[in-house]
CSV table of C-alpha atoms in Angstrom, one decimal:
chain,number,residue,atom,x,y,z
A,210,ASP,CA,5.5,17.6,-5.8
A,211,GLY,CA,2.6,19.3,-4.0
A,212,ILE,CA,0.7,16.1,-3.3
A,213,ALA,CA,-1.4,16.3,-0.2
A,214,VAL,CA,-1.0,13.3,2.2
A,215,SER,CA,-2.8,12.4,5.3
A,216,GLY,CA,-0.4,11.1,7.9
A,217,SER,CA,3.1,9.8,8.1
A,218,ASP,CA,2.3,6.4,6.7
A,219,GLU,CA,1.0,7.8,3.4
A,220,MET,CA,3.9,10.3,3.2
A,221,SER,CA,6.4,7.4,3.6
A,222,LEU,CA,4.6,5.4,0.9
A,223,ARG,CA,4.7,8.4,-1.5
A,224,LEU,CA,8.4,9.1,-0.8
A,225,ALA,CA,9.2,5.4,-1.4
A,226,GLN,CA,7.4,5.5,-4.7
A,227,SER,CA,8.9,8.9,-5.8
A,228,GLN,CA,11.7,8.7,-8.4
A,229,LYS,CA,12.7,12.2,-7.3
A,230,ALA,CA,13.1,11.2,-3.7
A,231,GLN,CA,15.0,8.1,-4.7
A,232,ALA,CA,17.4,10.1,-6.8
A,233,CYS,CA,17.9,12.6,-4.0
A,234,PHE,CA,18.5,9.7,-1.5
A,235,ALA,CA,21.1,8.2,-3.9
A,236,ARG,CA,22.9,11.5,-4.1
A,237,GLN,CA,22.9,12.1,-0.4
A,238,ALA,CA,24.1,8.5,0.2
A,239,PHE,CA,26.9,9.0,-2.2
A,240,ARG,CA,28.0,12.1,-0.3
A,241,TRP,CA,27.9,10.4,3.0
A,242,THR,CA,29.6,7.2,1.8
A,243,PHE,CA,32.4,8.9,-0.1
A,244,GLY,CA,32.8,11.8,2.4
A,245,ARG,CA,32.6,14.4,-0.4
A,246,ARG,CA,30.3,16.2,-2.8
A,247,GLU,CA,29.9,14.6,-6.2
A,248,THR,CA,31.6,15.9,-9.3
A,249,THR,CA,30.6,15.3,-12.9
A,250,GLY,CA,32.7,12.2,-13.0
A,251,ASP,CA,30.6,10.6,-10.2
A,252,ALA,CA,27.3,10.6,-12.3
A,253,CYS,CA,27.8,6.9,-13.2
A,254,MET,CA,28.2,5.8,-9.5
A,255,ILE,CA,25.2,7.8,-8.4
A,256,ASP,CA,23.1,6.3,-11.3
A,257,HIS,CA,24.4,2.9,-10.2
A,258,MET,CA,23.3,3.6,-6.6
A,259,TRP,CA,19.9,4.9,-7.8
A,260,GLN,CA,19.2,1.8,-9.9
A,261,LYS,CA,19.4,-0.3,-6.8
A,262,LEU,CA,16.7,1.8,-5.2
A,263,GLU,CA,14.3,2.0,-8.1
A,264,GLY,CA,11.0,0.3,-8.4
A,265,GLN,CA,9.1,-2.0,-6.0
A,266,ALA,CA,12.1,-4.3,-5.6
A,267,GLY,CA,14.4,-1.5,-4.7
A,268,SER,CA,16.6,-2.1,-1.7
A,269,MET,CA,18.9,0.2,0.4
A,270,LYS,CA,20.7,-2.9,1.6
A,271,GLU,CA,21.5,-3.9,-2.0
A,272,MET,CA,22.6,-0.4,-2.8
A,273,PHE,CA,25.1,-0.2,0.0
A,274,ILE,CA,26.4,-3.7,-0.6
A,275,ASN,CA,27.0,-2.8,-4.3
A,276,VAL,CA,28.8,0.4,-3.3
A,277,ALA,CA,31.0,-1.4,-0.8
A,278,LEU,CA,32.1,-3.9,-3.5
A,279,HIS,CA,32.6,-1.3,-6.2
A,280,PRO,CA,36.3,-0.5,-7.0
A,281,ASP,CA,35.7,3.2,-6.7
A,282,TYR,CA,34.8,2.7,-3.0
A,283,ARG,CA,37.4,0.0,-2.2
A,284,ILE,CA,40.4,1.7,-3.9
A,285,ARG,CA,40.8,5.3,-2.8
A,286,LYS,CA,43.2,7.7,-4.4
A,287,VAL,CA,45.3,9.7,-1.9
A,288,VAL,CA,45.9,13.3,-2.9
A,289,PRO,CA,48.8,14.9,-1.1
């Protein structure tokens, strides 16, 4: 966003507070977790992941636990 920072600590804090960075992280985590790029039908899952990251109480641990328990992750469709 063009915000100047002084050092890695401040940069980490700014990234943790940035909704843009959280949304990007959720999208990249989706791609890594599901092993594919998202499609339009994946928007709800990515939003669900992002909700677990949002705000001061956001947690990557909670995000990955919720993904692991979600039926879209546990039940995979096999395409021949």
